[in-house]
């Protein structure tokens, strides 16, 4: 019998159908556009999503349904489905670490092209918050702790994406710097702090890069929720910056009718439903919202559509397709930030005949952060797999590789290797999903290859979001070793875990504080079963999803041999003791860095610190690679030969790491965030609202600005990073009419920086320019990053870069005047390689 759901296929996993290009052209006279073809309801209909990811179409305006997808580290599309995978790019903190807007623009263009291939019109990216606290769950989605670096990288990203003919929705305007109570907290910050820090990247994306969409966040700023924040939406964004595009609500962030419409929100997502529609029409008819405001919103929507199509015409039809894997690999290596490299520990050369690759993340790297930013990748090699392949291709030398995880970092039972699973019905490799009605009738079934699934919509009727139907995930698992195995069933709701027809566990998991946790770290029930190597066991997870109205629904299967951590550690130490070098890949565990919740501490989880120390005690050439999107504590940093940050490098993690370790590519990264020596040194650590309020009391002193003021010594300072060659900074020349200039908004400073590559291989240096203002006002930073430039040169060669220090670097926001002011005085312009290594300087006088 054909089941009802299959007849409606392809719904699960369906991508939006290709839509015809838009006409009229981008030269559209929006102000003069005749909207009279539409009545009030017809116009308002266009302003709320038609579904979770699409806006409505309107033939009379030649408007097709604009489709949206999350970014920023890949284009997921409108489904999370392993059958419609996406390129998984280095996370934004990794892109920040490149300090390379040119490369980031290339990455952006590739994302835009992939979005087009998936029929996506608006990419919900980039995330341009500052890393106010290193514990921020979504810190990996941000580029940096510094507004100037963030702005430079973010503007390049937007330009890149939009040049391919896809609009960027820059998010989340404003001050969504942490996750705890993100739906409701009220950020209290002085206007100078907003102006000099948090608005800067948004301003660059809008004014310099022409971002077509801005997404307003869930939180409030200074008492008004961001979808109702007239001061920041209409006042700053639209009136002051002249933003001509549309303001889009974060998902379910619009929670009122008139207030949002009046404040400057233009588009409500998702839909259908929500606070606009008939309620907004009634408000207009009652004279509470002027109809011109509705027309303005429609025009802004058409502006977005026009921008997309204008760029598409310029980019051409060919600008659609999968991102080039070579670019992913290059970007991940360019982001790798080498922090310490004693006695040439890296790169690994022919003298390494036996290499120990150790650590939980060597075997299971965390390639991306959790939440809406995650994508099902098109493929990925672990560091162990990639390094083995790279070593096997070495012509002259044979290096033996031994791999040991050393310890565990997971909290939920890990998903099994798909190669160990078969669909119990078809016998094909993979798993089986079934959807059953409340009474048990089969509504639909699918053969799949993943072990975790997420839906925002498109489940068979009666399953999820209030329905009584169940989702069932089945697989036949083949054990690889003798002994007890942990089996986990994950999901939010009523779970039943069955092994070989016997119910092993049953229970109800709690509803998480934030809906997105349901897809990142849903509750789990567990059982332990004894298996012999080669034995097959049929495992079934049945979930009756919790009865909630919105948010994703996930189901998950985990199976792993019960770990013996003492034995794992001992095996790792043995491997390290017998090797010429030991690479230890530690870092975040699965589901530790995510949207929806903040991290609890900066320490590496589990026994990772102990593992690093134990390996370093037996091997002098211990190289630690930290695989995390945000800072972790590195108490062993002085006791190992080398340390590097790989960030969350996306699906090219393994290959890029092999390239860097073997010296095929130079590690190109510089820290976009300060790495603290101790939690207590961080200017802002926890970001937990007090009575619903988050006071940004530290003012301007976040990141290195706070470290410089307190005098605390970072473990590694902002901007620091080593390549495989060394550089001298030969000269800093002030261009133009001398070092004394009138102060003011036009007073930029042009510098020419000259550096020399002192080493024996080509490399790229990142020279950073900081401005140190004259007075010692303790509430202001000692110095701030003002500009930066990459210098590329071959061995012994010099390279020059011209940089512009903008007038703003010599200005500050004056609360009383409500404007920028440019105080006269002597400013020290410092140049060098990190916020704590600035060997060159020039004194500039503003009169
Ligand atoms: C996130 C946004 C995301 C949206 C759609 C929200 O919960 O905050 O960043 O774009 O969901 O997935």
XYZ file of C-alpha atoms in Angstrom, residues 190-193 195-196 700 780 808 811-823:
22
model
C 25.739 54.133 27.077
C 25.275 55.598 23.636
C 29.031 56.145 23.333
C 29.521 52.417 23.884
C 28.487 54.071 18.792
C 32.138 53.244 19.347
C 34.463 50.471 26.060
C 38.683 54.761 27.738
C 37.164 58.023 13.617
C 37.441 60.622 17.523
C 35.021 59.650 20.218
C 31.276 59.828 20.704
C 30.286 62.756 22.870
C 27.166 61.886 24.883
C 26.258 65.508 25.547
C 26.711 66.670 21.962
C 25.128 63.508 20.570
C 27.824 63.446 17.925
C 31.377 62.449 17.132
C 34.031 64.832 18.399
C 37.699 64.945 17.437
C 39.720 66.210 20.389
